[in-house]
Structure formats: C-alpha cells, structure tokens
mmCIF file of C-alpha atoms in Angstrom:
data_model
loop_
_atom_site.group_PDB
_atom_site.id
_atom_site.type_symbol
_atom_site.label_atom_id
_atom_site.label_comp_id
_atom_site.label_asym_id
_atom_site.label_seq_id
_atom_site.Cartn_x
_atom_site.Cartn_y
_atom_site.Cartn_z
ATOM 1 C CA UNK A 239 25.400 -6.823 8.231
ATOM 2 C CA UNK A 240 27.634 -4.073 6.614
ATOM 3 C CA UNK A 241 25.089 -1.570 4.954
ATOM 4 C CA UNK A 242 23.793 -2.761 1.537
ATOM 5 C CA UNK A 243 26.456 -5.649 1.596
ATOM 6 C CA UNK A 244 23.761 -7.976 -0.632
ATOM 7 C CA UNK A 245 24.247 -10.744 1.479
ATOM 8 C CA UNK A 246 20.210 -11.089 1.938
ATOM 9 C CA UNK A 247 17.651 -12.490 -0.352
ATOM 10 C CA UNK A 248 14.141 -12.231 -0.402
ATOM 11 C CA UNK A 249 12.216 -14.737 0.330
ATOM 12 C CA UNK A 250 11.435 -14.723 -3.635
ATOM 13 C CA UNK A 251 14.772 -14.013 -5.439
ATOM 14 C CA UNK A 252 15.026 -10.273 -5.675
ATOM 15 C CA UNK A 253 13.847 -8.626 -9.006
ATOM 16 C CA UNK A 254 17.024 -6.657 -8.913
ATOM 17 C CA UNK A 255 20.000 -9.539 -8.252
ATOM 18 C CA UNK A 256 19.639 -10.909 -11.388
ATOM 19 C CA UNK A 257 17.909 -14.615 -10.118
ATOM 20 C CA UNK A 258 19.799 -15.148 -7.229
ATOM 21 C CA UNK A 259 18.714 -18.018 -5.134
ATOM 22 C CA UNK A 260 16.304 -17.466 -2.305
ATOM 23 C CA UNK A 261 17.445 -17.237 1.308
ATOM 24 C CA UNK A 262 16.494 -18.433 5.035
ATOM 25 C CA UNK A 263 12.425 -18.525 4.981
ATOM 26 C CA UNK A 264 12.058 -19.094 1.343
ATOM 27 C CA UNK A 265 8.606 -19.611 -0.090
ATOM 28 C CA UNK A 266 7.400 -23.099 -1.365
ATOM 29 C CA UNK A 267 6.440 -21.679 -4.661
ATOM 30 C CA UNK A 268 7.819 -18.582 -6.112
ATOM 31 C CA UNK A 269 6.050 -15.872 -8.574
ATOM 32 C CA UNK A 270 3.359 -17.172 -10.716
ATOM 33 C CA UNK A 271 5.072 -17.619 -13.919
ATOM 34 C CA UNK A 272 4.108 -18.879 -17.522
ATOM 35 C CA UNK A 273 5.973 -21.005 -19.842
ATOM 36 C CA UNK A 274 7.944 -18.737 -20.775
ATOM 37 C CA UNK A 275 9.088 -17.320 -17.216
ATOM 38 C CA UNK A 276 8.247 -15.221 -14.955
ATOM 39 C CA UNK A 277 6.243 -11.817 -16.102
ATOM 40 C CA UNK A 278 8.240 -8.729 -17.015
ATOM 41 C CA UNK A 279 7.865 -5.374 -14.884
ATOM 42 C CA UNK A 280 3.577 -4.214 -14.872
ATOM 43 C CA UNK A 281 3.278 -2.369 -17.015
ATOM 44 C CA UNK A 282 1.720 1.284 -17.319
ATOM 45 C CA UNK A 283 -1.706 2.020 -18.928
ATOM 46 C CA UNK A 284 -4.941 3.510 -19.292
ATOM 47 C CA UNK A 285 -7.379 2.361 -17.057
ATOM 48 C CA UNK A 286 -11.437 1.807 -19.156
ATOM 49 C CA UNK A 287 -14.229 3.553 -17.498
ATOM 50 C CA UNK A 288 -17.008 1.386 -16.157
ATOM 51 C CA UNK A 289 -19.797 2.064 -18.703
ATOM 52 C CA UNK A 290 -23.201 3.434 -17.098
ATOM 53 C CA UNK A 291 -25.674 2.890 -16.450
ATOM 54 C CA UNK A 292 -24.160 -0.201 -14.330
ATOM 55 C CA UNK A 293 -25.423 -2.705 -11.685
ATOM 56 C CA UNK A 294 -23.429 -2.228 -8.972
ATOM 57 C CA UNK A 295 -23.090 -5.313 -6.371
ATOM 58 C CA UNK A 296 -22.147 -6.376 -3.009
ATOM 59 C CA UNK A 297 -18.209 -7.492 -3.197
ATOM 60 C CA UNK A 298 -17.104 -10.818 -2.250
ATOM 61 C CA UNK A 299 -14.420 -12.981 -1.441
ATOM 62 C CA UNK A 300 -13.295 -15.897 -4.005
ATOM 63 C CA UNK A 301 -9.727 -16.520 -4.117
ATOM 64 C CA UNK A 302 -9.601 -19.906 -1.905
ATOM 65 C CA UNK A 303 -6.493 -21.226 -3.744
ATOM 66 C CA UNK A 304 -3.498 -21.116 -5.851
ATOM 67 C CA UNK A 305 -4.921 -21.762 -8.743
ATOM 68 C CA UNK A 306 -7.358 -18.795 -7.712
ATOM 69 C CA UNK A 307 -4.159 -16.833 -7.436
ATOM 70 C CA UNK A 308 -3.026 -17.654 -10.748
ATOM 71 C CA UNK A 309 -7.137 -16.564 -12.323
ATOM 72 C CA UNK A 310 -6.833 -13.231 -10.665
ATOM 73 C CA UNK A 311 -2.702 -12.766 -11.979
ATOM 74 C CA UNK A 312 -3.764 -13.679 -15.685
ATOM 75 C CA UNK A 313 -7.570 -11.740 -15.316
ATOM 76 C CA UNK A 314 -8.059 -8.628 -17.104
ATOM 77 C CA UNK A 315 -8.748 -6.926 -13.788
ATOM 78 C CA UNK A 316 -5.811 -8.322 -12.293
ATOM 79 C CA UNK A 317 -3.784 -6.982 -15.459
ATOM 80 C CA UNK A 318 -5.616 -3.613 -14.499
ATOM 81 C CA UNK A 319 -5.059 -3.516 -11.064
ATOM 82 C CA UNK A 320 -1.337 -3.759 -11.610
ATOM 83 C CA UNK A 321 -1.384 -0.791 -14.682
ATOM 84 C CA UNK A 322 -2.707 1.052 -11.969
ATOM 85 C CA UNK A 323 -0.130 0.803 -9.176
ATOM 86 C CA UNK A 324 2.480 1.316 -12.308
ATOM 87 C CA UNK A 325 0.855 4.288 -13.671
ATOM 88 C CA UNK A 326 0.715 6.121 -10.125
ATOM 89 C CA UNK A 327 4.339 4.930 -10.187
ATOM 90 C CA UNK A 328 5.382 6.518 -13.424
ATOM 91 C CA UNK A 329 3.067 9.946 -12.407
ATOM 92 C CA UNK A 330 5.347 11.182 -9.377
ATOM 93 C CA UNK A 331 8.942 10.173 -10.985
ATOM 94 C CA UNK A 332 11.175 13.144 -10.207
ATOM 95 C CA UNK A 333 8.197 14.625 -7.953
ATOM 96 C CA UNK A 334 8.460 15.559 -4.194
ATOM 97 C CA UNK A 335 5.718 15.646 -1.388
ATOM 98 C CA UNK A 336 5.683 19.502 -1.320
ATOM 99 C CA UNK A 337 5.815 20.098 -5.205
ATOM 100 C CA UNK A 338 2.802 21.603 -6.184
ATOM 101 C CA UNK A 339 0.434 19.651 -7.121
ATOM 102 C CA UNK A 340 -3.122 20.792 -8.287
ATOM 103 C CA UNK A 341 -5.903 18.946 -6.720
ATOM 104 C CA UNK A 342 -8.648 18.408 -7.922
ATOM 105 C CA UNK A 343 -12.600 18.708 -5.764
ATOM 106 C CA UNK A 344 -12.883 14.428 -5.739
ATOM 107 C CA UNK A 345 -9.158 14.387 -4.563
ATOM 108 C CA UNK A 346 -9.458 17.244 -2.157
ATOM 109 C CA UNK A 347 -12.534 15.460 -1.205
ATOM 110 C CA UNK A 348 -10.960 12.260 -0.116
ATOM 111 C CA UNK A 349 -8.202 14.052 2.245
ATOM 112 C CA UNK A 350 -11.177 16.094 3.496
ATOM 113 C CA UNK A 351 -12.045 12.305 4.569
ATOM 114 C CA UNK A 352 -9.038 10.964 5.955
ATOM 115 C CA UNK A 353 -8.660 13.531 7.602
ATOM 116 C CA UNK A 354 -12.535 13.242 9.371
ATOM 117 C CA UNK A 355 -10.595 9.387 9.845
ATOM 118 C CA UNK A 356 -7.750 10.993 11.858
ATOM 119 C CA UNK A 357 -9.865 13.542 13.977
ATOM 120 C CA UNK A 358 -11.365 10.461 15.703
ATOM 121 C CA UNK A 359 -8.606 9.054 17.263
ATOM 122 C CA UNK A 360 -8.169 11.992 19.138
ATOM 123 C CA UNK A 361 -11.691 11.552 20.085
ATOM 124 C CA UNK A 362 -10.889 7.928 21.287
ATOM 125 C CA UNK A 363 -7.560 7.257 23.641
ATOM 126 C CA UNK A 364 -6.150 4.196 24.322
ATOM 127 C CA UNK A 365 -7.358 1.565 26.616
ATOM 128 C CA UNK A 366 -4.882 0.999 29.801
ATOM 129 C CA UNK A 367 -3.511 -2.006 29.360
ATOM 130 C CA UNK A 368 -0.301 -4.298 30.304
ATOM 131 C CA UNK A 369 0.304 -6.024 26.701
ATOM 132 C CA UNK A 370 2.228 -3.415 24.392
ATOM 133 C CA UNK A 371 0.415 -4.481 21.013
ATOM 134 C CA UNK A 372 -3.936 -4.839 20.096
ATOM 135 C CA UNK A 373 -4.760 -1.813 22.327
ATOM 136 C CA UNK A 374 -9.028 -2.320 22.357
ATOM 137 C CA UNK A 375 -9.836 1.117 22.026
ATOM 138 C CA UNK A 376 -8.989 0.937 17.716
ATOM 139 C CA UNK A 377 -12.145 -1.179 18.035
ATOM 140 C CA UNK A 378 -14.415 1.723 18.790
ATOM 141 C CA UNK A 379 -12.513 3.646 15.684
ATOM 142 C CA UNK A 380 -13.689 0.743 13.819
ATOM 143 C CA UNK A 381 -17.043 1.162 14.805
ATOM 144 C CA UNK A 382 -16.815 5.118 13.887
ATOM 145 C CA UNK A 383 -16.323 3.988 10.745
ATOM 146 C CA UNK A 384 -18.923 0.820 9.922
ATOM 147 C CA UNK A 385 -21.281 3.852 11.461
ATOM 148 C CA UNK A 386 -20.175 6.936 8.568
ATOM 149 C CA UNK A 387 -19.146 4.598 5.567
ATOM 150 C CA UNK A 388 -22.846 5.892 3.564
ATOM 151 C CA UNK A 389 -21.808 9.648 4.346
ATOM 152 C CA UNK A 390 -18.423 9.351 3.665
ATOM 153 C CA UNK A 391 -19.151 7.885 -0.058
ATOM 154 C CA UNK A 392 -21.357 10.594 -0.320
ATOM 155 C CA UNK A 393 -18.933 13.107 0.038
ATOM 156 C CA UNK A 394 -17.055 11.794 -2.646
ATOM 157 C CA UNK A 395 -19.004 9.710 -5.123
ATOM 158 C CA UNK A 396 -21.251 12.236 -7.567
ATOM 159 C CA UNK A 397 -25.107 12.280 -6.961
ATOM 160 C CA UNK A 398 -25.693 9.896 -10.703
ATOM 161 C CA UNK A 399 -22.811 7.261 -8.769
ATOM 162 C CA UNK A 400 -24.492 6.849 -5.676
ATOM 163 C CA UNK A 401 -25.671 3.657 -5.682
ATOM 164 C CA UNK A 402 -21.514 2.619 -5.933
ATOM 165 C CA UNK A 403 -21.349 3.522 -2.288
ATOM 166 C CA UNK A 404 -22.294 -0.380 -1.392
ATOM 167 C CA UNK A 405 -20.210 -2.003 -3.300
ATOM 168 C CA UNK A 406 -17.488 0.689 -2.849
ATOM 169 C CA UNK A 407 -18.033 0.597 1.225
ATOM 170 C CA UNK A 408 -16.452 -2.957 2.054
ATOM 171 C CA UNK A 409 -12.861 -2.033 0.105
ATOM 172 C CA UNK A 410 -12.718 1.065 2.122
ATOM 173 C CA UNK A 411 -13.754 -0.694 5.672
ATOM 174 C CA UNK A 412 -11.024 -3.121 5.012
ATOM 175 C CA UNK A 413 -8.578 -0.641 4.304
ATOM 176 C CA UNK A 414 -7.513 0.215 7.805
ATOM 177 C CA UNK A 415 -7.147 -2.702 9.694
ATOM 178 C CA UNK A 416 -8.928 -5.751 11.361
ATOM 179 C CA UNK A 417 -11.197 -4.556 14.231
ATOM 180 C CA UNK A 418 -11.470 -8.335 15.666
ATOM 181 C CA UNK A 419 -7.739 -9.347 15.344
ATOM 182 C CA UNK A 420 -6.739 -5.443 15.928
ATOM 183 C CA UNK A 421 -4.001 -5.606 13.213
ATOM 184 C CA UNK A 422 -3.006 -4.376 10.209
ATOM 185 C CA UNK A 423 -0.728 -5.056 7.152
ATOM 186 C CA UNK A 424 -0.300 -4.917 3.201
ATOM 187 C CA UNK A 425 -3.765 -6.730 2.017
ATOM 188 C CA UNK A 426 -5.417 -3.887 4.113
ATOM 189 C CA UNK A 427 -3.504 -1.265 1.869
ATOM 190 C CA UNK A 428 -4.166 -3.349 -0.993
ATOM 191 C CA UNK A 429 -7.630 -2.750 -0.229
ATOM 192 C CA UNK A 430 -7.853 1.360 -0.123
ATOM 193 C CA UNK A 431 -5.549 0.973 -3.226
ATOM 194 C CA UNK A 432 -8.475 -1.704 -4.844
ATOM 195 C CA UNK A 433 -10.670 1.401 -3.668
ATOM 196 C CA UNK A 434 -9.071 4.403 -5.381
ATOM 197 C CA UNK A 435 -8.362 1.872 -8.253
ATOM 198 C CA UNK A 436 -12.332 1.652 -8.736
ATOM 199 C CA UNK A 437 -13.272 5.707 -8.238
ATOM 200 C CA UNK A 438 -10.715 5.426 -11.417
ATOM 201 C CA UNK A 439 -12.483 2.718 -12.964
ATOM 202 C CA UNK A 440 -15.864 4.992 -12.396
ATOM 203 C CA UNK A 441 -14.042 8.091 -13.654
ATOM 204 C CA UNK A 442 -14.235 9.880 -10.483
ATOM 205 C CA UNK A 443 -10.667 9.891 -10.536
ATOM 206 C CA UNK A 444 -8.636 10.721 -13.884
ATOM 207 C CA UNK A 445 -5.216 10.191 -15.088
ATOM 208 C CA UNK A 446 -4.379 13.669 -14.107
ATOM 209 C CA UNK A 447 -5.379 13.165 -10.591
ATOM 210 C CA UNK A 448 -2.569 9.983 -10.451
ATOM 211 C CA UNK A 449 -0.101 12.763 -9.060
ATOM 212 C CA UNK A 450 -1.998 14.367 -6.640
ATOM 213 C CA UNK A 451 -3.498 10.345 -5.361
ATOM 214 C CA UNK A 452 0.121 9.577 -4.216
ATOM 215 C CA UNK A 453 1.253 12.478 -3.339
ATOM 216 C CA UNK A 454 -1.759 14.068 -0.820
ATOM 217 C CA UNK A 455 -3.912 11.286 -0.517
ATOM 218 C CA UNK A 456 -1.746 7.866 -0.054
ATOM 219 C CA UNK A 457 0.490 10.395 1.529
ATOM 220 C CA UNK A 458 -2.349 11.191 3.747
ATOM 221 C CA UNK A 459 -3.380 7.935 4.173
ATOM 222 C CA UNK A 460 -0.175 6.503 4.934
ATOM 223 C CA UNK A 461 -0.205 9.359 8.999
ATOM 224 C CA UNK A 462 -3.651 8.018 9.700
ATOM 225 C CA UNK A 463 -2.205 4.719 9.204
ATOM 226 C CA UNK A 464 0.552 5.416 10.969
ATOM 227 C CA UNK A 465 -1.383 7.574 14.040
ATOM 228 C CA UNK A 466 -3.695 4.375 14.250
ATOM 229 C CA UNK A 467 -0.318 1.971 14.260
ATOM 230 C CA UNK A 468 1.247 3.936 17.348
ATOM 231 C CA UNK A 469 -1.844 5.120 19.348
ATOM 232 C CA UNK A 470 -3.165 1.740 19.374
ATOM 233 C CA UNK A 471 -0.509 -0.780 18.392
ATOM 234 C CA UNK A 472 -2.232 -2.225 15.916
ATOM 235 C CA UNK A 473 -0.304 -6.030 15.219
ATOM 236 C CA UNK A 474 1.026 -6.565 11.884
ATOM 237 C CA UNK A 475 -1.209 -8.934 9.567
ATOM 238 C CA UNK A 476 0.552 -11.755 8.010
ATOM 239 C CA UNK A 477 4.545 -10.279 8.863
ATOM 240 C CA UNK A 478 7.215 -12.332 7.526
ATOM 241 C CA UNK A 479 9.574 -10.777 9.630
ATOM 242 C CA UNK A 480 12.925 -9.333 8.923
ATOM 243 C CA UNK A 481 12.598 -11.855 5.540
ATOM 244 C CA UNK A 482 9.873 -9.065 4.572
ATOM 245 C CA UNK A 483 10.314 -5.643 3.430
ATOM 246 C CA UNK A 484 8.060 -4.141 5.923
ATOM 247 C CA UNK A 485 5.789 -5.151 8.403
ATOM 248 C CA UNK A 486 2.609 -3.071 7.443
ATOM 249 C CA UNK A 487 3.397 -1.464 3.994
ATOM 250 C CA UNK A 488 4.876 -1.612 0.589
ATOM 251 C CA UNK A 489 3.426 0.977 -2.059
ATOM 252 C CA UNK A 490 5.226 3.975 0.119
ATOM 253 C CA UNK A 491 8.468 2.008 -0.858
ATOM 254 C CA UNK A 492 7.054 1.878 -4.846
ATOM 255 C CA UNK A 493 5.620 5.037 -4.925
ATOM 256 C CA UNK A 494 8.377 6.238 -3.595
ATOM 257 C CA UNK A 495 11.605 4.515 -5.128
ATOM 258 C CA UNK A 496 9.958 5.849 -8.450
ATOM 259 C CA UNK A 497 10.095 9.755 -6.643
ATOM 260 C CA UNK A 498 13.794 9.467 -6.536
ATOM 261 C CA UNK A 499 14.555 8.017 -10.505
ATOM 262 C CA UNK A 500 17.031 9.833 -11.589
ATOM 263 C CA UNK A 501 17.787 12.114 -8.868
ATOM 264 C CA UNK A 502 21.148 13.470 -9.148
ATOM 265 C CA UNK A 503 22.523 13.121 -5.578
ATOM 266 C CA UNK A 504 20.403 11.440 -3.143
ATOM 267 C CA UNK A 505 21.323 7.606 -3.757
ATOM 268 C CA UNK A 506 19.994 4.307 -2.436
ATOM 269 C CA UNK A 507 22.242 3.552 0.330
ATOM 270 C CA UNK A 508 21.418 7.482 1.130
ATOM 271 C CA UNK A 509 19.024 5.494 3.697
ATOM 272 C CA UNK A 510 22.094 4.837 6.357
ATOM 273 C CA UNK A 511 23.235 8.271 6.926
ATOM 274 C CA UNK A 512 20.427 10.032 9.574
ATOM 275 C CA UNK A 513 20.921 13.918 8.718
ATOM 276 C CA UNK A 514 19.714 12.865 4.987
ATOM 277 C CA UNK A 515 16.711 11.052 6.611
ATOM 278 C CA UNK A 516 15.621 13.511 8.274
ATOM 279 C CA UNK A 517 16.261 16.497 5.994
ATOM 280 C CA UNK A 518 14.404 14.644 3.420
ATOM 281 C CA UNK A 519 11.675 12.184 4.773
ATOM 282 C CA UNK A 520 8.934 15.466 4.199
ATOM 283 C CA UNK A 521 9.826 15.142 0.257
ATOM 284 C CA UNK A 522 10.288 11.040 -0.542
ATOM 285 C CA UNK A 523 8.340 8.194 0.641
ATOM 286 C CA UNK A 524 10.716 6.038 0.247
ATOM 287 C CA UNK A 525 12.728 7.598 2.978
ATOM 288 C CA UNK A 526 9.932 8.902 5.311
ATOM 289 C CA UNK A 527 8.875 4.828 5.000
ATOM 290 C CA UNK A 528 12.488 4.174 6.102
ATOM 291 C CA UNK A 529 12.836 6.676 8.961
ATOM 292 C CA UNK A 530 9.063 4.880 10.194
ATOM 293 C CA UNK A 531 10.794 2.137 10.788
ATOM 294 C CA UNK A 532 13.607 2.843 12.425
ATOM 295 C CA UNK A 533 11.420 4.722 14.826
ATOM 296 C CA UNK A 534 9.416 1.714 15.781
ATOM 297 C CA UNK A 535 12.203 -0.758 15.396
ATOM 298 C CA UNK A 536 15.432 -0.544 17.365
ATOM 299 C CA UNK A 537 18.805 -1.416 16.502
ATOM 300 C CA UNK A 538 20.803 -1.692 13.358
ATOM 301 C CA UNK A 539 19.074 -2.021 9.943
ATOM 302 C CA UNK A 540 20.791 -4.746 8.692
ATOM 303 C CA UNK A 541 19.302 -6.742 11.698
ATOM 304 C CA UNK A 542 15.670 -5.705 12.088
ATOM 305 C CA UNK A 543 15.333 -5.087 8.390
ATOM 306 C CA UNK A 544 17.948 -6.961 6.093
ATOM 307 C CA UNK A 545 15.732 -6.684 2.874
ATOM 308 C CA UNK A 546 15.503 -2.762 2.742
ATOM 309 C CA UNK A 547 19.102 -2.759 3.887
ATOM 310 C CA UNK A 548 20.278 -5.108 0.809
ATOM 311 C CA UNK A 549 18.114 -2.846 -1.509
ATOM 312 C CA UNK A 550 20.456 0.193 -0.588
ATOM 313 C CA UNK A 551 23.151 -1.382 -2.117
ATOM 314 C CA UNK A 552 21.451 -1.494 -5.851
ATOM 315 C CA UNK A 553 22.605 1.579 -7.441
ATOM 316 C CA UNK A 554 20.205 3.438 -9.017
ATOM 317 C CA UNK A 555 16.693 3.673 -7.992
ATOM 318 C CA UNK A 556 15.106 3.081 -11.417
ATOM 319 C CA UNK A 557 15.938 -0.526 -10.816
ATOM 320 C CA UNK A 558 14.532 -0.449 -7.368
ATOM 321 C CA UNK A 559 11.452 0.505 -8.424
ATOM 322 C CA UNK A 560 11.350 -1.328 -11.470
ATOM 323 C CA UNK A 561 12.014 -4.093 -8.958
ATOM 324 C CA UNK A 562 9.746 -3.629 -6.285
ATOM 325 C CA UNK A 563 6.865 -3.712 -8.930
ATOM 326 C CA UNK A 564 7.818 -6.793 -10.088
ATOM 327 C CA UNK A 565 7.732 -7.715 -6.153
ATOM 328 C CA UNK A 566 4.633 -6.188 -4.876
ATOM 329 C CA UNK A 567 2.833 -8.504 -7.541
ATOM 330 C CA UNK A 568 5.133 -11.396 -6.246
ATOM 331 C CA UNK A 569 4.754 -10.907 -2.281
ATOM 332 C CA UNK A 570 1.662 -9.261 -2.186
ATOM 333 C CA UNK A 571 -0.774 -9.691 -5.300
ATOM 334 C CA UNK A 572 0.198 -13.530 -5.533
ATOM 335 C CA UNK A 573 0.187 -14.729 -1.898
ATOM 336 C CA UNK A 574 -2.850 -16.860 -0.368
ATOM 337 C CA UNK A 575 -2.764 -15.472 3.008
ATOM 338 C CA UNK A 576 -2.840 -12.257 1.847
ATOM 339 C CA UNK A 577 -5.268 -12.144 -1.266
ATOM 340 C CA UNK A 578 -7.747 -15.012 0.021
ATOM 341 C CA UNK A 579 -9.502 -11.796 1.536
ATOM 342 C CA UNK A 580 -9.277 -9.427 -1.443
ATOM 343 C CA UNK A 581 -12.884 -8.748 -2.792
ATOM 344 C CA UNK A 582 -14.384 -9.102 -6.131
ATOM 345 C CA UNK A 583 -17.339 -7.178 -7.304
ATOM 346 C CA UNK A 584 -18.648 -5.685 -10.661
ATOM 347 C CA UNK A 585 -15.924 -3.217 -11.290
ATOM 348 C CA UNK A 586 -12.970 -5.431 -10.048
ATOM 349 C CA UNK A 587 -14.293 -8.552 -11.711
ATOM 350 C CA UNK A 588 -14.045 -12.342 -10.666
ATOM 351 C CA UNK A 589 -11.732 -14.088 -13.865
ATOM 352 C CA UNK A 590 -13.539 -11.499 -16.599
#
C-alpha cells in the first residue's frame, strides 16, 4: 500500500472521508446518530465545578447494552466529558512538548505521582518466561498501585476534598491496565482521562492547567504506559488489529494532531519520513505515537497500520484533528466492549 493512498477505510466511515463506505471488518452498527444523522465534532467548553459540600460515592459500572451507550452519549456527563477532551485539544494547538509550560502545584503533584509509579517498574523486573506477552510480574506492580492508591490521592487532593479519594480511586486504578488479563487498551486510557476530568469537575484542575495537562501530565502518563508495555508486554485489550488506529491508545493522536494544526512545514505525510519522525517526536505527540508504533511493529506502516497510513493522505492537520475527535467518540465512547467497564458515580453521573 502506498503512503497515504486513501484506499483504506476504518470500521466506521472515516470522519474526514466524506462518508465513504466502511472497509473490511466493518462494525454491524456505526456511530450513534440522531434523526439528523451523526452528531457534529465535539465542541470545547467550560466545565461546571461540583458544588460543595458533596456526597461522594463508590463508582459502578452501568452500561450493559447498546441502549446504555446511547443514554451515556446523550447525557450531560457524556457531553461534558467529550467537551473536556475537545478543550484539552484546543489548549495545545500550535504548542510543542518542549515549549515552556507553567506547571501548577496540582499538575506538578500528578507528574510526581506518575514518576513514582514509573520508579516501581525499575524495582519489579519481568519474570522469566517463554511467552512474549503477559508477563506476570506486572501483577506485582499493580499490587503496589492498589496498596498506595490512598496516599497517591493525598498528594493530589486538597484537604477539604480528601473525601473524594474513594470515588476517584477506581478510575486511577483502572488507568494502567488489567492485572488479571495483563492487558491494556483505550478503555484504560479513557479511565485516566476520566480521572483528570473528575479533578477538573472538582476545581482541582482549572482551564489554566489544560496545556500542562496534555504537554506534561498526559505525556508523562504515555511515557509510563510505554514503559509498562515494553517491560511486561501487556496484551492489547480489545485490539482491532490492523483495522484499528493503534493497539493501545487513541488520545495521543487526538492531542498530537491538534498540536500540529496550522504548522507551516510539517504535513500529515511527514510521518513517512524517518528523519522527520526522529527529529520531531520529542515535540509532537502524534509523531511520538507513530514512532512508537513503528518500534513495536515490523514492516511497512501501510501493512501493519493501514489506518494511520490512510490518514497521512489527508491534506491538513485541522481536518485530521476534527476527524479524530469524532472517531474517538465513535470508536471508543460508543463501543460496548470498551464502555461496559466505564464507571459512574456522583461526578460522572449516570443518565443525569
């Protein structure tokens, strides 16, 4: 397949492809649509802060059917969560990872938490085994996380919100993969985004933090997850194989395309130039993610990641950024195998 040939379509029609027909492996149903067709791209917007005092609860799974997916998609919480992702994307337009970025005490504390989790990896070597994937030593890392989740939240939450730790804990615990299956995927990544969303709803993170949330916090999270993936070879959870954007993550492409919007020289097709990827992977999440894919997969990009190859033929980053936001909703937040594990409590409310 030629770079950016445009001959591949994802399981649901590409948001930038003018409604072209789905390709092989197409889902039985597409994105949730109303009477006027698929909803537009998610719009950025401010988040309302939870009023205090507040009764926090232990979050639970609620989505068990297609109808449950539709309920969440149309709910106030569902729309706020998408607006949060869109706002983070807008906050990093035309900004590099290497740019100066003010770090609030809360963002610095979260980065410190992620660095602490990364240090545990060094203390827990992989077990000797013949199988490549699913190293059981990962379970010891998860046990550390379980044992210290309370104090990790104490480092982030102010004293008057200490009671929120019980509700936020399950989101953080499910952000780094599943210890039973030893796997990781976009659902776990969504839980980390949900944890950040809850902190924003509580006012612990503010709109002024949004650039740092992506450029510092989320980048640190990606670094940790790639370390865990390579150290313990986590299985991809619910992978679409070649029909998916990536086996493990989605948001670095969303935020990375936003970073590159309006760039004077770097074009989507630049991902096919090794020197460009090597030079700019430390500045742009999109190039960083493509470089990681090329590191863990062998062969031409058009063979092992045809969707990424196809996207490279789109003329502008702005169109890719908009399309990926729509695709994130359709391929992550509207997929039952992923969202049946999503948690709802008093902050991310069910059917509010």
